[in-house]
mmCIF file of C-alpha atoms in Angstrom:
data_model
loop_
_atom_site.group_PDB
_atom_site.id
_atom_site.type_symbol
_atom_site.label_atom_id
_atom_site.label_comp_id
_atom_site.label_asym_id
_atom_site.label_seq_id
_atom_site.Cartn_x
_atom_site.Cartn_y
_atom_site.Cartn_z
ATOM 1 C CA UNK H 33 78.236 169.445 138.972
ATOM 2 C CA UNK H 34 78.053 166.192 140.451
ATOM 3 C CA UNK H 35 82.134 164.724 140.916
ATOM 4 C CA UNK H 36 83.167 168.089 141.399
ATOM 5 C CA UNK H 37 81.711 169.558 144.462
ATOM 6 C CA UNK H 38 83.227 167.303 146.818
ATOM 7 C CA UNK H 39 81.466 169.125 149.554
ATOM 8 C CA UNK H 40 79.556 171.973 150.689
ATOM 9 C CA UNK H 41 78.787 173.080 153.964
ATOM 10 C CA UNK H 42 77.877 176.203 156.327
ATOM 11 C CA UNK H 43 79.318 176.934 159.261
ATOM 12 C CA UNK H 44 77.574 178.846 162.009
ATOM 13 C CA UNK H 45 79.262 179.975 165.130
ATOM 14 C CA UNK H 46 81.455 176.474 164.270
ATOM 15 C CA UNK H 47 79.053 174.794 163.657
ATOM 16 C CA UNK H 48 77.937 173.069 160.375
ATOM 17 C CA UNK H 49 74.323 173.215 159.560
ATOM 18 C CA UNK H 50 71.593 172.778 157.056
ATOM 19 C CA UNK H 51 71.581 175.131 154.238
ATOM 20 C CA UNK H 52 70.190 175.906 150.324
ATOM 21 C CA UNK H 53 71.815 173.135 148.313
ATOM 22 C CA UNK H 54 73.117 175.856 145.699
ATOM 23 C CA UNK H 55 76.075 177.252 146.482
ATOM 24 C CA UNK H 56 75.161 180.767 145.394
ATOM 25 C CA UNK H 57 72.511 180.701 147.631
ATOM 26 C CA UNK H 58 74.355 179.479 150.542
ATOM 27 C CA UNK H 59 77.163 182.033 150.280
ATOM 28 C CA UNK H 60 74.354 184.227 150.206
ATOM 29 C CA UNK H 61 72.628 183.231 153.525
ATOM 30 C CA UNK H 62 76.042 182.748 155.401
ATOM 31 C CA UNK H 63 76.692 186.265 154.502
ATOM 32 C CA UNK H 64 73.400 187.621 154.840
ATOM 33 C CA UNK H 65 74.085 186.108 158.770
ATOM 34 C CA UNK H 66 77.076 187.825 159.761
ATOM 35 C CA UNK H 67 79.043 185.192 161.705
ATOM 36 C CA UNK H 68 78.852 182.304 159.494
ATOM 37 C CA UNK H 69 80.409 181.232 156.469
ATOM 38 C CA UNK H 70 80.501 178.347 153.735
ATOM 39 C CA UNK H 71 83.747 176.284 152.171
ATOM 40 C CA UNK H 72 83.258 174.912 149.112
ATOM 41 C CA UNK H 73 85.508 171.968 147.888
ATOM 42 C CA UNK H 74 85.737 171.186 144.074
ATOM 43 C CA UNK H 75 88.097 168.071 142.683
ATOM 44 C CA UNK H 76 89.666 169.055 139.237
ATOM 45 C CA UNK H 77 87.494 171.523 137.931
ATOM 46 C CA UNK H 78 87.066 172.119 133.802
ATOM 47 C CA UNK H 79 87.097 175.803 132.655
ATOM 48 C CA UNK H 80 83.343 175.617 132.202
ATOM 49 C CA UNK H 81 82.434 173.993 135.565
ATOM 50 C CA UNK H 82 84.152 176.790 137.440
ATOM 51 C CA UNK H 83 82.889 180.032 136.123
ATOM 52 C CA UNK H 84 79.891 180.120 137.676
ATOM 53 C CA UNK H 85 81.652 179.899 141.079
ATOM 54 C CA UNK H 86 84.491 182.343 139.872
ATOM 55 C CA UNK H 87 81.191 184.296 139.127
ATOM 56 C CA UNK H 88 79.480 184.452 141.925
ATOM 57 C CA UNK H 89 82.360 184.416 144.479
ATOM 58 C CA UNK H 90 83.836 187.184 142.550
ATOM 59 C CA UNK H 91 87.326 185.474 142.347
ATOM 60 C CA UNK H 92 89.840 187.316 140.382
ATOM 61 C CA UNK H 93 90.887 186.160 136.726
ATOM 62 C CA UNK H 94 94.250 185.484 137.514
ATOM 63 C CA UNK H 95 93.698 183.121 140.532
ATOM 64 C CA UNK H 96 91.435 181.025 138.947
ATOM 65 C CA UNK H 97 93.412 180.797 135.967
ATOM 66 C CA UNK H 98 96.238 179.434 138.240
ATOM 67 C CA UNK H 99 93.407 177.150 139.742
ATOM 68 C CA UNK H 100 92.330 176.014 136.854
ATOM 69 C CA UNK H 101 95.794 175.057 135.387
ATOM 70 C CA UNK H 102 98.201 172.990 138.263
ATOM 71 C CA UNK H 103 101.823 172.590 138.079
ATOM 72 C CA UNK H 104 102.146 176.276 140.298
ATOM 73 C CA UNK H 105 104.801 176.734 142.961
ATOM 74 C CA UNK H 106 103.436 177.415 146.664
ATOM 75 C CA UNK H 107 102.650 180.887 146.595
ATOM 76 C CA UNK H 108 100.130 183.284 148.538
ATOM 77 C CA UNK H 109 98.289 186.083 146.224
ATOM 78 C CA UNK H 110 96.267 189.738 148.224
ATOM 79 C CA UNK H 111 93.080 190.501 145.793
ATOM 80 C CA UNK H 112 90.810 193.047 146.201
ATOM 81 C CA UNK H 113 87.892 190.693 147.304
ATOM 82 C CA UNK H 114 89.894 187.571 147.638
ATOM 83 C CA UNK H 115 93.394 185.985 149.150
ATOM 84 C CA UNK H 116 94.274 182.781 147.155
ATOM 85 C CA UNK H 117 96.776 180.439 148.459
ATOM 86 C CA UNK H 118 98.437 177.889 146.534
ATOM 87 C CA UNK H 119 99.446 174.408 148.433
ATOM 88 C CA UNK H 120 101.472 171.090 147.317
ATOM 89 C CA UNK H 121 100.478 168.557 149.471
ATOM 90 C CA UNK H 122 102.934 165.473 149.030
ATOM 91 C CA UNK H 123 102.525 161.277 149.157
ATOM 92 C CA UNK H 124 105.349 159.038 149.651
ATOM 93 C CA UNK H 125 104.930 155.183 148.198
ATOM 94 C CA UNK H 126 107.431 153.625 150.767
ATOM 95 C CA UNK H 127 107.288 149.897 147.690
ATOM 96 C CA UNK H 128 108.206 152.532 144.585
ATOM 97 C CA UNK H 129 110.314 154.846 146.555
ATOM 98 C CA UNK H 130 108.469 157.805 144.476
ATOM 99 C CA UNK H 131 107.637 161.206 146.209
ATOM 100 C CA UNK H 132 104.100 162.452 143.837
ATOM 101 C CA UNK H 133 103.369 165.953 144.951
ATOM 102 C CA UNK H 134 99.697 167.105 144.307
ATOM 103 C CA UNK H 135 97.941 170.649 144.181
ATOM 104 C CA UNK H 136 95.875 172.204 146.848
ATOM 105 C CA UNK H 137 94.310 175.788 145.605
ATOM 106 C CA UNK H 138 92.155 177.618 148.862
ATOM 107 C CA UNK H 139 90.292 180.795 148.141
ATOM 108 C CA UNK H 140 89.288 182.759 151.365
ATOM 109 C CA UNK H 141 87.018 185.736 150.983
ATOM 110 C CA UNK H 142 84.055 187.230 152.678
ATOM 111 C CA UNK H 143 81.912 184.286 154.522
ATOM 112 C CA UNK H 144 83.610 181.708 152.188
ATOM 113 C CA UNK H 145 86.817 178.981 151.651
ATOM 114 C CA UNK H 146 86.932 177.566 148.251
ATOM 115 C CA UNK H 147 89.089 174.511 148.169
ATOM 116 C CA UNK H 148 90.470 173.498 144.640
ATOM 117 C CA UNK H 149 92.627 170.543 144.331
ATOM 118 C CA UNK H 150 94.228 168.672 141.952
ATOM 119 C CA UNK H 151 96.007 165.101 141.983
ATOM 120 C CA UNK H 152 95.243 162.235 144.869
ATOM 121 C CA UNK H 153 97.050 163.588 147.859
ATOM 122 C CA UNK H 154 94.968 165.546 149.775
ATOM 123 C CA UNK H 155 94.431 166.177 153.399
ATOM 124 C CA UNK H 156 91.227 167.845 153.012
ATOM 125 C CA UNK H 157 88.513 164.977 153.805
ATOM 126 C CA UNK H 158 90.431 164.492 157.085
ATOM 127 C CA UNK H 159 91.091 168.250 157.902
ATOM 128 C CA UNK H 160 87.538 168.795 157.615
ATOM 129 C CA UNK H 161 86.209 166.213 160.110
ATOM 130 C CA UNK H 162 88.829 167.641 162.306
ATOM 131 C CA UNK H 163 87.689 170.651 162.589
ATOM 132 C CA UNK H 164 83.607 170.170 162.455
ATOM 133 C CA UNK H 165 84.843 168.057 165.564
ATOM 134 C CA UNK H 166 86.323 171.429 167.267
ATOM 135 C CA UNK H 167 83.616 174.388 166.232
ATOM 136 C CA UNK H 168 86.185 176.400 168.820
ATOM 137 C CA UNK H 169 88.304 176.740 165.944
ATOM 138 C CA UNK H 170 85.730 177.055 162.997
ATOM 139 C CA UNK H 171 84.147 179.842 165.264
ATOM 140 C CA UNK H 172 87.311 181.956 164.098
ATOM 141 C CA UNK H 173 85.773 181.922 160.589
ATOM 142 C CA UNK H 174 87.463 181.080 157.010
ATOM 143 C CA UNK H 175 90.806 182.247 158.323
ATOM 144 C CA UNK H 176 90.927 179.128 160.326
ATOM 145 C CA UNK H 177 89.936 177.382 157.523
ATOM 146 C CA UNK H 178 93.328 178.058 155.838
ATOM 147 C CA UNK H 179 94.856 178.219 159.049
ATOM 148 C CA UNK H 180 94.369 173.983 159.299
ATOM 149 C CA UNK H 181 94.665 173.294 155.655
ATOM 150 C CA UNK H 182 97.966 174.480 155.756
ATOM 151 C CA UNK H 183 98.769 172.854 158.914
ATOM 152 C CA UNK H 184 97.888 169.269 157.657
ATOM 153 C CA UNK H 185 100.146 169.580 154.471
ATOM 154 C CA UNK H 186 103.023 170.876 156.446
ATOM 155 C CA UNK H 187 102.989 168.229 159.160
ATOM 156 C CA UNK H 188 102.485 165.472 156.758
ATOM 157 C CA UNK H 189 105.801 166.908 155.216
ATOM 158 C CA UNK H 190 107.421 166.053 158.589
ATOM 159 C CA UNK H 191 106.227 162.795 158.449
ATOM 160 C CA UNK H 192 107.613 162.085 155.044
ATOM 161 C CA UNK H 193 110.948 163.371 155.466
ATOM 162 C CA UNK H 194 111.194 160.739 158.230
ATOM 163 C CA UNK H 195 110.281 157.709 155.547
ATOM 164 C CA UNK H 196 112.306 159.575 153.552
ATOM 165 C CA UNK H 197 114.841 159.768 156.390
ATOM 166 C CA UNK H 198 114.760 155.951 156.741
ATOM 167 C CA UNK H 199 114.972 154.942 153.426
ATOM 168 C CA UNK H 200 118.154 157.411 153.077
ATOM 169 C CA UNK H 201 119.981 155.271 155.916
ATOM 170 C CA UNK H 202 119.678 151.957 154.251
ATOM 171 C CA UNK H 203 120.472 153.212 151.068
ATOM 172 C CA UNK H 204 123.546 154.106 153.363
ATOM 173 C CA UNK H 205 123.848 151.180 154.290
ATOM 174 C CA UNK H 206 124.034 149.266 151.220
ATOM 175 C CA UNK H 207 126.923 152.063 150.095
ATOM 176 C CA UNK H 208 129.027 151.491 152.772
ATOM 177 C CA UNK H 209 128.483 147.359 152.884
ATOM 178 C CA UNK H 210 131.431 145.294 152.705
ATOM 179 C CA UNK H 211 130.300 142.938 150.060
ATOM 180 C CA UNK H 212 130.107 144.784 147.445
ATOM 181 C CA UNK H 213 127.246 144.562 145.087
ATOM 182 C CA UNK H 214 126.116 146.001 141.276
ATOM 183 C CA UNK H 215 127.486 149.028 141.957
ATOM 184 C CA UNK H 216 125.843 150.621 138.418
ATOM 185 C CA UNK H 217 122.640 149.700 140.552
ATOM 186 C CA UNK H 218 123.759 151.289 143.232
ATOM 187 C CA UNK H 219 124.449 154.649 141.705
ATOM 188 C CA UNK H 220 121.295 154.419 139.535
ATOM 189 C CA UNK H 221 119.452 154.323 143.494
ATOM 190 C CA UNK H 222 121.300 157.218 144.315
ATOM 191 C CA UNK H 223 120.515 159.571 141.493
ATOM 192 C CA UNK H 224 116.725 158.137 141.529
ATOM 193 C CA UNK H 225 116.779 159.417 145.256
ATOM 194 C CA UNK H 226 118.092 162.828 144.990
ATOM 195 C CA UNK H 227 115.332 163.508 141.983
ATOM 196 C CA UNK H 228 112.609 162.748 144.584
ATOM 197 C CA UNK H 229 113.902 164.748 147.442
ATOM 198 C CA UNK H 230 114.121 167.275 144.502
ATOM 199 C CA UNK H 231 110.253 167.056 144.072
ATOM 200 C CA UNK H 232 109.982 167.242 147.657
ATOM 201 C CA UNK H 233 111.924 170.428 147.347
ATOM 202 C CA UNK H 234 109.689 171.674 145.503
ATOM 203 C CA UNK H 235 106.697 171.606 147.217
ATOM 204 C CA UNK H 236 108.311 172.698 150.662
ATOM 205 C CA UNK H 237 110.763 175.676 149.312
ATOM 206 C CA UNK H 238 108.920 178.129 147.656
ATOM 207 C CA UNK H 239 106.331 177.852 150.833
ATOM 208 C CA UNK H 240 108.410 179.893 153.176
ATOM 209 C CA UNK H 241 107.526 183.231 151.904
ATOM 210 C CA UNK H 242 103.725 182.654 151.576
ATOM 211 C CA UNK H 243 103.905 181.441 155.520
ATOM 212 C CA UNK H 244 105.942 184.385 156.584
ATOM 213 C CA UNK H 245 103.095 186.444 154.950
ATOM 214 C CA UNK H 246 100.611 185.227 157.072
ATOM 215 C CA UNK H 247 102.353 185.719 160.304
ATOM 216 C CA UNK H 248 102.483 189.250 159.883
ATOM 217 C CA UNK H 249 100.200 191.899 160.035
ATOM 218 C CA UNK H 250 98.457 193.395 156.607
ATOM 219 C CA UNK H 251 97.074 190.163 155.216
ATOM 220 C CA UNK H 252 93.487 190.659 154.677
ATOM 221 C CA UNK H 253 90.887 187.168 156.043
ATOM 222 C CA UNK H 254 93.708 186.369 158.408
ATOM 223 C CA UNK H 255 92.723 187.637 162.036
ATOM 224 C CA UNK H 256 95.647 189.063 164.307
ATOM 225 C CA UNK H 257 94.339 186.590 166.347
ATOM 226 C CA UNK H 258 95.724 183.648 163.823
ATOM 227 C CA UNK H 259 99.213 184.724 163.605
ATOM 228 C CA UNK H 260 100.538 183.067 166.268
ATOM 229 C CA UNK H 261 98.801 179.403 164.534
ATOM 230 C CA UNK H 262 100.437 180.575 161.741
ATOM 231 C CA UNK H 263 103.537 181.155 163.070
ATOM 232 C CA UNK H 264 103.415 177.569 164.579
ATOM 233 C CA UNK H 265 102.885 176.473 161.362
ATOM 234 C CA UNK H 266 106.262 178.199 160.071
ATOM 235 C CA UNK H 267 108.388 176.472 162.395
ATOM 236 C CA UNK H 268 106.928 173.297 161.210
ATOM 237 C CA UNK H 269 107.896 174.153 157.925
ATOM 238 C CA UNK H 270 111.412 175.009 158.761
ATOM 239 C CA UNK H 271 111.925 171.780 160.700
ATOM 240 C CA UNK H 272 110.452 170.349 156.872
ATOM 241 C CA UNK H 273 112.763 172.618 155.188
ATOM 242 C CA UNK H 274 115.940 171.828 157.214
ATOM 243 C CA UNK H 275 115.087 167.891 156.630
ATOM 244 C CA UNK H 276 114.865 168.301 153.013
ATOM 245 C CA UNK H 277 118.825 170.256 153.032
ATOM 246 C CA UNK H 278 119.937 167.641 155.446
ATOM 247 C CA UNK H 279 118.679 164.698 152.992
ATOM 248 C CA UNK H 280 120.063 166.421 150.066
ATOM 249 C CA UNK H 281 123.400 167.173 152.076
ATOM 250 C CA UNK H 282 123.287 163.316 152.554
ATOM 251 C CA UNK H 283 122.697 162.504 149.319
ATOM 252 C CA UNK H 284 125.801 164.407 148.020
ATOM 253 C CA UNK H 285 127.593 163.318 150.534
ATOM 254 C CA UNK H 286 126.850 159.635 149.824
ATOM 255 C CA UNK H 287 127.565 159.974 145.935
ATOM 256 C CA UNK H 288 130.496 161.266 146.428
ATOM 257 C CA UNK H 289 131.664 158.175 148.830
ATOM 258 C CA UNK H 290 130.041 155.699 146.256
ATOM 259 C CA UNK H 291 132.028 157.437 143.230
ATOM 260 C CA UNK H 292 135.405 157.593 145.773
ATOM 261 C CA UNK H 293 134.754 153.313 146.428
ATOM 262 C CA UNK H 294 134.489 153.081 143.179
ATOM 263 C CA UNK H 295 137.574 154.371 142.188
ATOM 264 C CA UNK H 296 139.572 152.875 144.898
ATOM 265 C CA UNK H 297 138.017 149.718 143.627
ATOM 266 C CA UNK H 298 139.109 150.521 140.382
ATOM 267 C CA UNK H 299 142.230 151.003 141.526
ATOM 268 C CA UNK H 300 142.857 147.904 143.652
ATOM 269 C CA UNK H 301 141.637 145.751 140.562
ATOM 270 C CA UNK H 302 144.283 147.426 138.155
ATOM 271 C CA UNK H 303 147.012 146.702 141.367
ATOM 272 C CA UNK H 304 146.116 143.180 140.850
ATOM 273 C CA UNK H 305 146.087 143.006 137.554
ATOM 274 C CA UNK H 306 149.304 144.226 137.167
ATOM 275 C CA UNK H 307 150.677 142.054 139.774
ATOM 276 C CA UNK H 308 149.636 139.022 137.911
ATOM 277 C CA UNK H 309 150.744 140.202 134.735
ATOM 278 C CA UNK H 310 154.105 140.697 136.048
ATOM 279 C CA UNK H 311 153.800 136.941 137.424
ATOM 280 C CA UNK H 312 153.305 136.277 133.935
ATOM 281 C CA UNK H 313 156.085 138.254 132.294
ATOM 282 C CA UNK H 314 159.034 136.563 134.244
ATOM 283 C CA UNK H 315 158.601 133.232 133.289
ATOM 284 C CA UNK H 316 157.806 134.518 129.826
ATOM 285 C CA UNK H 317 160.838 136.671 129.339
ATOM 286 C CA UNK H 318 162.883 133.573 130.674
ATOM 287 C CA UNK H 319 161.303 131.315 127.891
ATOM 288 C CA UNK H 320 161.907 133.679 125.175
ATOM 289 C CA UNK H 321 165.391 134.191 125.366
ATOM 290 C CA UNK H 322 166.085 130.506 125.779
ATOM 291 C CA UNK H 323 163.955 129.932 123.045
ATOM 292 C CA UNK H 324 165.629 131.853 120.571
ATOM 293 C CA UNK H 325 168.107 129.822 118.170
ATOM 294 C CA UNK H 326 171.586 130.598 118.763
ATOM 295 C CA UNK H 327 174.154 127.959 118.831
ATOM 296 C CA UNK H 328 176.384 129.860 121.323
ATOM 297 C CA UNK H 329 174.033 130.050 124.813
ATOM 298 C CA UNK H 330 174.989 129.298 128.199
ATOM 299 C CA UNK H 331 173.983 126.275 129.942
ATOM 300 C CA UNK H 332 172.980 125.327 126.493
ATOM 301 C CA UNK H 333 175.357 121.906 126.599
ATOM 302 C CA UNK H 334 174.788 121.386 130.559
ATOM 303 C CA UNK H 335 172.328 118.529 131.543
ATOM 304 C CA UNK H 336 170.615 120.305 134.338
ATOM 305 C CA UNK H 337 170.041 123.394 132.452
ATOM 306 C CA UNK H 338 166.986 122.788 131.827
ATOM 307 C CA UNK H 339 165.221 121.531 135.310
ATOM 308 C CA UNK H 340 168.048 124.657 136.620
ATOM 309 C CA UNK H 341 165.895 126.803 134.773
ATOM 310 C CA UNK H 342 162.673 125.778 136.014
ATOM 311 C CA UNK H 343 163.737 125.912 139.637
ATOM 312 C CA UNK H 344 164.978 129.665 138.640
ATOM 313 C CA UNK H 345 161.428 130.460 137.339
ATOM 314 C CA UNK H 346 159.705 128.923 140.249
ATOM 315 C CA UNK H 347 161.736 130.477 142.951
ATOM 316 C CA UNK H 348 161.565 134.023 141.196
ATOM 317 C CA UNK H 349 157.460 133.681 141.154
ATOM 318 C CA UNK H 350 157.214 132.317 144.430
ATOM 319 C CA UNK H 351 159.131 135.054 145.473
ATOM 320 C CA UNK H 352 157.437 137.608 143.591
ATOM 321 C CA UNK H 353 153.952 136.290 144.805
ATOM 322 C CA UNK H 354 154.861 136.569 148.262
ATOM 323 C CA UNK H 355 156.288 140.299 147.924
ATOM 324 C CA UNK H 356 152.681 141.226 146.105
ATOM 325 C CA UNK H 357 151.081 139.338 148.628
ATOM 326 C CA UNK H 358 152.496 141.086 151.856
ATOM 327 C CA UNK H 359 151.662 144.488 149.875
ATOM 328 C CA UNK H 360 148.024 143.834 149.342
ATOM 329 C CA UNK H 361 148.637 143.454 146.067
ATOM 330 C CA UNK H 362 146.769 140.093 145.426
#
């Protein structure tokens, strides 16, 4: 199934070695050896591709079903021959501001790790060298397999709620700016942020449980030895976790200042439009009653009226400008 298999190795006492280049055969030897198993990585696997290895590893219909299918929440499943684990590693494109979350699927059963994964982000390439670089830790068998996996997706969750994190606070920034700008835009940022913290969310939520699983006693693979790893690997994901409600928190909090700028805006623009509508109205009111054609009006017959009138409508806007002036008004 060349494009699938990503990679195939066995591991003895740590250490990766030479083996049959079928994978049934491999799992075979590394269990016929006692102290060695083999991980098995596929990319995107078709129904057809991945019943022989559901076959022969003895996976149960349920879990590969989910592995088969993406779009699952983070989740940890107990089988009878079989503990399947369900992983959303996450990618954050600092030029499109997007957060894409991918799938990560690891079966761990007798002498094996079956990696699954779905979408581009994926820490498994790296995690691997890692650890073939420290057989201390492969020596501990396929629960330290999962034990890593999961520890590379959850720190690279710290490290994007800090981009995250950064982009938040000049997003801010631009809020609170004094010159203001295209406000629509502005909101349009806002809303476009909280839907990828959202995502983010999603991946790092519904991950609690399975972790607080596996650092207590009764899950099968997963040596007592490994809880404590585990349990390092739940306080990483609740520092994740509390980033994700702080950024949301933000977010809210933000909106809500935009919307509240917005209507003070709103309101300082109808201020000044009223203020220069009532600049308008005196000298308009003024004009309309002397232009209305009555024989009997005052000043009507006087010579000055008419520059005494313009002085009257000059002094009463100057007047008024100054009084909406000292109030802010204009």
């Amino acid at each position: 199934m060349p494009g699938v298999i990503v990679d195939c190795g066995i591991y003895r006492e740590g250490r990766r070695t030479e083996g049959p280049a079928d994978f049934c055969d491999a799992l075979a030897e590394a269990r016929a050896e006692g102290h060695s198993f083999m991980w098995l990585g596929m990319y995107e696997p078709t129904q057809t591709e991945f019943d022989r290895v559901s076959s022969d590893f003895g996976l149960h219909p349920l879990a590969v079903e989910d592995a088969l299918h993406a779009h699952q929440r983070p989740k940890l499943e107990v089988y009878d021959d079989s503990l399947f684990m369900v992983l959303k590693p996450v990618t954050y494109d600092d030029q499109a501001d997007t957060v894409t979350a991918s799938e990560l699927m690891v079966f761990v059963g007798d002498s094996f790790v079956v990696t699954v994964r779905h979408g581009q982000a994926s820490p498994l390439a790296a995690v691997r060298r890692r650890l073939e670089d420290h057989p201390e830790i492969l020596r501990h068998g396929p629960g330290a397999v999962l034990y890593a996996v999961s520890d590379a997706v959850v720190d690279h969750y710290i490290e994007v709620a800090a981009e995250l994190q950064t982009d938040l606070e000049e997003l801010e920034a631009e809020v609170f700016a004094p010159v203001r700008g295209d406000t629509r835009n502005t909101a349009a940022q806002i809303y476009a942020f909280k839907r990828e913290v959202l995502e983010f969310r999603r991946a790092t939520g519904p991950l609690t449980e399975p972790m607080t699983r596996l650092q207590n006693p009764g899950v099968p693979f997963v040596h007592d030895h490994a809880r404590p790893f585990f349990r390092d690997v739940g306080d990483h994901l609740a520092r994740a976790n509390e980033s994700v409600e702080g950024l949301d928190r933000l977010l809210s909090d933000i909106l809500a200042a935009h919307l509240a700028q917005m209507g003070v805006r709103q309101n300082d623009d109808m201020r000044k439009i009223s203020a220069w509508a009532a600049l308008a109205a005196v000298p308009t009111l003024i004009a309309g009653v002397y232009g209305m054609n009555f024989d009997e009006m005052p000043e009507l017959k006087w010579h000055l009226g008419y520059p005494a009138i313009l002085l009257f409508m000059a002094v009463v806007e100057v007047s008024l400008y100054r009084l909406f002036k000292r109030r802010g008004w204009l």
